[in-house]
mmCIF file of C-alpha atoms in Angstrom:
data_model
loop_
_atom_site.group_PDB
_atom_site.id
_atom_site.type_symbol
_atom_site.label_atom_id
_atom_site.label_comp_id
_atom_site.label_asym_id
_atom_site.label_seq_id
_atom_site.Cartn_x
_atom_site.Cartn_y
_atom_site.Cartn_z
ATOM 1 C CA THR A 1 7.245 29.934 114.144
ATOM 2 C CA CYS A 2 7.364 26.746 111.950
ATOM 3 C CA ALA A 3 9.459 26.120 109.021
ATOM 4 C CA LEU A 4 9.482 29.248 107.154
ATOM 5 C CA PRO A 5 12.162 30.675 105.069
ATOM 6 C CA ILE A 6 13.483 33.179 105.857
ATOM 7 C CA SER A 7 11.932 36.200 103.792
ATOM 8 C CA PRO A 8 8.350 34.812 104.871
ATOM 9 C CA PRO A 9 5.147 35.039 102.592
ATOM 10 C CA SER A 10 2.531 38.019 103.274
ATOM 11 C CA LEU A 11 -0.038 36.652 105.394
ATOM 12 C CA VAL A 12 -3.314 37.858 103.959
ATOM 13 C CA ALA A 13 -5.920 34.617 106.631
ATOM 14 C CA ALA A 14 -5.177 31.569 108.187
ATOM 15 C CA HIS A 15 -7.522 27.820 107.808
ATOM 16 C CA LEU A 16 -7.200 25.095 111.254
ATOM 17 C CA SER A 17 -8.417 21.730 110.324
ATOM 18 C CA HIS A 18 -8.071 18.600 111.739
ATOM 19 C CA GLU A 19 -6.142 17.971 108.795
ATOM 20 C CA ASN A 20 -4.403 20.817 108.231
ATOM 21 C CA LEU A 21 -3.036 24.656 108.133
ATOM 22 C CA ASP A 22 -3.451 26.580 105.924
ATOM 23 C CA LEU A 23 -1.895 29.643 105.192
ATOM 24 C CA TRP A 24 -3.630 32.675 102.597
ATOM 25 C CA VAL A 25 -0.301 34.365 101.022
ATOM 26 C CA ALA A 26 -0.807 37.838 99.028
ATOM 27 C CA PRO A 27 1.114 37.713 95.980
ATOM 28 C CA ALA A 28 0.743 33.874 95.564
ATOM 29 C CA ASP A 29 4.062 31.924 95.842
ATOM 30 C CA LEU A 30 4.680 28.552 94.466
ATOM 31 C CA ASP A 31 7.493 28.270 96.705
ATOM 32 C CA ALA A 32 6.793 26.802 99.340
ATOM 33 C CA PRO A 33 9.486 25.329 101.879
ATOM 34 C CA ARG A 34 8.953 21.587 103.266
ATOM 35 C CA PRO A 35 7.370 20.889 104.813
ATOM 36 C CA TRP A 36 4.434 23.153 103.547
ATOM 37 C CA THR A 37 3.772 22.129 100.540
ATOM 38 C CA ALA A 38 2.179 25.363 97.759
ATOM 39 C CA VAL A 39 -1.728 25.063 97.299
ATOM 40 C CA GLY A 40 -4.851 26.783 94.571
ATOM 41 C CA ASP A 41 -1.367 28.230 92.102
ATOM 42 C CA GLY A 42 0.526 29.268 95.308
ATOM 43 C CA GLN A 43 -2.561 31.470 96.765
ATOM 44 C CA VAL A 44 -2.238 29.314 99.845
ATOM 45 C CA TRP A 45 0.152 27.235 101.693
ATOM 46 C CA ARG A 46 -0.050 24.144 103.683
ATOM 47 C CA LEU A 47 1.304 22.140 106.281
ATOM 48 C CA PRO A 48 0.049 19.088 107.171
ATOM 49 C CA PHE A 49 -0.318 18.112 110.735
ATOM 50 C CA THR A 50 1.003 14.658 110.446
ATOM 51 C CA GLU A 51 4.089 16.435 109.448
ATOM 52 C CA LEU A 52 4.498 18.632 112.546
ATOM 53 C CA GLY A 53 7.033 16.198 113.908
ATOM 54 C CA ARG A 54 9.233 17.437 111.323
ATOM 55 C CA VAL A 55 9.185 21.335 113.669
ATOM 56 C CA ASP A 56 11.531 21.856 116.054
ATOM 57 C CA VAL A 57 9.480 22.828 118.862
ATOM 58 C CA ASP A 58 12.212 24.302 121.568
ATOM 59 C CA GLU A 59 13.663 26.550 118.367
ATOM 60 C CA ALA A 60 9.889 27.546 117.281
ATOM 61 C CA ARG A 61 9.292 28.684 121.208
ATOM 62 C CA ASP A 62 12.453 31.066 121.178
ATOM 63 C CA ALA A 63 11.592 33.089 117.613
ATOM 64 C CA PRO A 64 8.610 36.056 117.893
ATOM 65 C CA ALA A 65 5.721 35.325 116.663
ATOM 66 C CA LEU A 66 6.294 35.722 113.415
ATOM 67 C CA PHE A 67 2.259 36.868 112.840
ATOM 68 C CA PRO A 68 1.564 38.024 116.381
ATOM 69 C CA GLY A 69 -1.755 39.764 114.866
ATOM 70 C CA LEU A 70 -4.035 36.467 113.623
ATOM 71 C CA VAL A 71 -7.168 36.991 114.738
ATOM 72 C CA SER A 72 -10.021 34.297 114.618
ATOM 73 C CA ILE A 73 -12.818 36.062 113.082
ATOM 74 C CA GLY A 74 -15.153 32.907 112.765
ATOM 75 C CA THR A 75 -15.482 28.905 111.111
ATOM 76 C CA ASP A 76 -16.404 27.080 108.679
ATOM 77 C CA GLY A 77 -17.781 23.359 108.282
ATOM 78 C CA GLY A 78 -13.912 22.406 107.926
ATOM 79 C CA GLY A 79 -12.008 23.909 111.418
ATOM 80 C CA ARG A 80 -11.590 27.770 111.955
ATOM 81 C CA VAL A 81 -10.417 30.560 109.988
ATOM 82 C CA LEU A 82 -8.277 33.816 111.128
ATOM 83 C CA VAL A 83 -7.488 37.238 109.729
ATOM 84 C CA ASP A 84 -4.511 38.935 110.045
ATOM 85 C CA LEU A 85 -4.491 42.420 111.309
ATOM 86 C CA GLU A 86 -1.622 43.516 110.399
ATOM 87 C CA ALA A 87 -2.936 42.897 106.569
ATOM 88 C CA ALA A 88 -4.911 44.987 106.359
ATOM 89 C CA HIS A 89 -2.570 47.982 106.615
ATOM 90 C CA GLY A 90 -6.292 50.192 108.146
ATOM 91 C CA VAL A 91 -9.503 50.195 109.553
ATOM 92 C CA ILE A 92 -11.298 47.234 110.350
ATOM 93 C CA SER A 93 -14.834 48.234 111.258
ATOM 94 C CA VAL A 94 -17.096 45.863 112.050
ATOM 95 C CA THR A 95 -21.175 46.023 111.932
ATOM 96 C CA GLY A 96 -24.354 44.729 112.652
ATOM 97 C CA PRO A 97 -25.881 45.365 115.643
ATOM 98 C CA GLN A 98 -24.254 46.834 118.948
ATOM 99 C CA THR A 99 -24.276 43.861 121.333
ATOM 100 C CA MET A 100 -23.201 41.236 118.518
ATOM 101 C CA ILE A 101 -20.268 44.439 117.530
ATOM 102 C CA THR A 102 -19.801 44.235 121.603
ATOM 103 C CA ALA A 103 -19.416 40.539 121.832
ATOM 104 C CA VAL A 104 -17.295 40.321 118.161
ATOM 105 C CA LEU A 105 -14.355 42.943 119.636
ATOM 106 C CA SER A 106 -13.993 41.923 122.631
ATOM 107 C CA ALA A 107 -13.518 37.686 121.781
ATOM 108 C CA MET A 108 -11.196 39.350 119.516
ATOM 109 C CA ALA A 109 -9.037 41.655 122.316
ATOM 110 C CA MET A 110 -9.274 38.052 124.843
ATOM 111 C CA GLU A 111 -7.884 35.923 121.803
ATOM 112 C CA LEU A 112 -4.713 39.360 120.818
ATOM 113 C CA ALA A 113 -4.031 39.564 124.988
ATOM 114 C CA THR A 114 -3.975 35.378 126.127
ATOM 115 C CA SER A 115 -3.319 33.269 122.538
ATOM 116 C CA ARG A 116 0.082 32.147 122.243
ATOM 117 C CA TRP A 117 0.837 32.571 119.392
ATOM 118 C CA SER A 118 0.314 36.833 120.520
ATOM 119 C CA ASP A 119 3.136 36.843 122.359
ATOM 120 C CA ARG A 120 5.206 40.238 121.743
ATOM 121 C CA LEU A 121 1.795 42.662 121.561
ATOM 122 C CA ASN A 122 0.378 46.147 123.035
ATOM 123 C CA LEU A 123 -3.086 46.332 123.058
ATOM 124 C CA THR A 124 -5.032 49.473 124.279
ATOM 125 C CA LEU A 125 -8.919 48.930 123.987
ATOM 126 C CA ALA A 126 -11.590 52.282 123.444
ATOM 127 C CA GLY A 127 -14.439 52.851 125.449
ATOM 128 C CA PHE A 128 -14.343 49.648 127.076
ATOM 129 C CA GLY A 129 -13.678 50.081 130.876
ATOM 130 C CA GLU A 130 -10.521 48.113 132.609
ATOM 131 C CA ASP A 131 -12.308 44.490 132.223
ATOM 132 C CA LEU A 132 -10.025 43.128 129.995
ATOM 133 C CA THR A 133 -7.052 44.374 131.257
ATOM 134 C CA VAL A 134 -7.131 41.909 133.434
ATOM 135 C CA LEU A 135 -5.846 38.856 131.496
ATOM 136 C CA ALA A 136 -2.815 40.725 130.353
ATOM 137 C CA PRO A 137 -2.443 43.749 132.914
ATOM 138 C CA ASP A 138 1.101 43.956 131.145
ATOM 139 C CA ARG A 139 0.381 44.643 128.045
ATOM 140 C CA VAL A 140 -3.354 45.739 128.322
ATOM 141 C CA ALA A 141 -4.642 49.002 128.535
ATOM 142 C CA ALA A 142 -7.781 50.720 128.511
ATOM 143 C CA VAL A 143 -8.245 53.801 127.958
ATOM 144 C CA PRO A 144 -12.448 55.658 128.104
ATOM 145 C CA THR A 145 -11.991 57.566 124.939
ATOM 146 C CA LEU A 146 -10.449 56.942 121.100
ATOM 147 C CA ASP A 147 -8.765 60.746 120.731
ATOM 148 C CA GLU A 148 -6.965 59.390 123.887
ATOM 149 C CA ALA A 149 -5.100 56.576 122.725
ATOM 150 C CA LEU A 150 -4.048 57.977 118.916
ATOM 151 C CA ALA A 151 -0.605 59.903 120.276
ATOM 152 C CA ALA A 152 0.850 56.732 121.689
ATOM 153 C CA LEU A 153 -0.029 54.939 118.326
ATOM 154 C CA GLU A 154 1.887 58.008 116.783
ATOM 155 C CA ALA A 155 4.858 57.457 118.720
ATOM 156 C CA HIS A 156 5.394 54.006 118.384
ATOM 157 C CA ALA A 157 5.037 54.525 114.033
ATOM 158 C CA ALA A 158 7.473 57.085 114.597
ATOM 159 C CA ASP A 159 9.588 54.464 116.375
ATOM 160 C CA VAL A 160 8.411 51.226 114.136
ATOM 161 C CA THR A 161 9.209 54.274 111.365
ATOM 162 C CA GLY A 162 12.721 54.866 112.353
ATOM 163 C CA ALA A 163 14.024 51.092 113.049
ATOM 164 C CA MET A 164 13.236 50.383 110.122
ATOM 165 C CA ALA A 165 15.241 53.126 107.783
ATOM 166 C CA ALA A 166 18.459 52.119 110.744
ATOM 167 C CA SER A 167 17.631 48.343 110.665
ATOM 168 C CA GLY A 168 17.516 48.341 106.605
ATOM 169 C CA VAL A 169 14.721 46.070 106.596
ATOM 170 C CA SER A 170 12.031 47.081 104.215
ATOM 171 C CA SER A 171 9.526 45.929 106.621
ATOM 172 C CA VAL A 172 7.908 44.741 109.810
ATOM 173 C CA LEU A 173 7.457 41.458 108.885
ATOM 174 C CA GLU A 174 11.745 41.793 107.398
ATOM 175 C CA GLY A 175 12.844 42.273 111.151
ATOM 176 C CA ARG A 176 10.680 39.875 112.511
ATOM 177 C CA SER A 177 11.815 37.019 110.689
ATOM 178 C CA LEU A 178 15.293 37.776 110.501
ATOM 179 C CA GLY A 179 15.303 38.885 114.323
ATOM 180 C CA VAL A 180 16.934 42.462 114.194
ATOM 181 C CA ASN A 181 15.683 43.983 117.728
ATOM 182 C CA PRO A 182 13.123 42.796 118.542
ATOM 183 C CA ASP A 183 11.572 45.057 120.984
ATOM 184 C CA ALA A 184 10.947 47.222 117.302
ATOM 185 C CA TRP A 185 8.787 44.555 115.785
ATOM 186 C CA THR A 186 6.321 43.996 118.611
ATOM 187 C CA PRO A 187 3.154 45.931 116.561
ATOM 188 C CA HIS A 188 -0.168 48.431 118.904
ATOM 189 C CA TYR A 189 -3.543 47.378 118.058
ATOM 190 C CA LEU A 190 -6.180 49.434 119.213
ATOM 191 C CA ILE A 191 -10.084 47.919 119.638
ATOM 192 C CA SER A 192 -12.535 50.436 120.059
ATOM 193 C CA ALA A 193 -16.134 49.785 120.816
ATOM 194 C CA VAL A 194 -16.920 53.435 119.911
ATOM 195 C CA PRO A 195 -17.163 54.512 115.850
ATOM 196 C CA PRO A 196 -14.099 56.753 115.412
ATOM 197 C CA SER A 197 -15.699 60.394 113.805
ATOM 198 C CA PRO A 198 -13.472 61.019 110.692
ATOM 199 C CA ARG A 199 -10.311 63.369 112.277
ATOM 200 C CA GLU A 200 -9.926 59.951 114.287
ATOM 201 C CA ARG A 201 -10.595 58.021 111.107
ATOM 202 C CA SER A 202 -7.953 59.827 109.306
#
């Protein structure tokens, strides 16, 4: 929410270091608004932390988060790496030993449920049990099977499609940035601890 234009870029990932916040955007765009600067031929928009004093914190606090699906996937030598789940436009698969998969998915669920930039979202957890719902019981639900979550997701997708048509916007990000009908752009994420069947994946 800090000093991005009315039509913000499509975000793929972010990198948070001790010096900068870098947004990896696609397609590349050299026209980054101040106090952001475009680097790497416009593939990255950079906000130095020395520029944070120019951001109106109260204004940012009242606006909906533009990228509520940002979630950490790890760290590198310089800081934390986050990906935007909305940029995936489909299924993201985590592979490896089952204990590691469960730990990674549980960490993602905890961050989505509690982070300040995930202010408006709904999260359904399939196959995790009820323990994680206590983090944010008003927006985190648990179901025993993946199949039980799909009807709600399909209904949400239909609602968003209708809201886009009614508002005349071309994307959820555009509707969110314009502040039109804010409840319509609340994302709904599904994290499943059980692999989907071919039918469920489709």
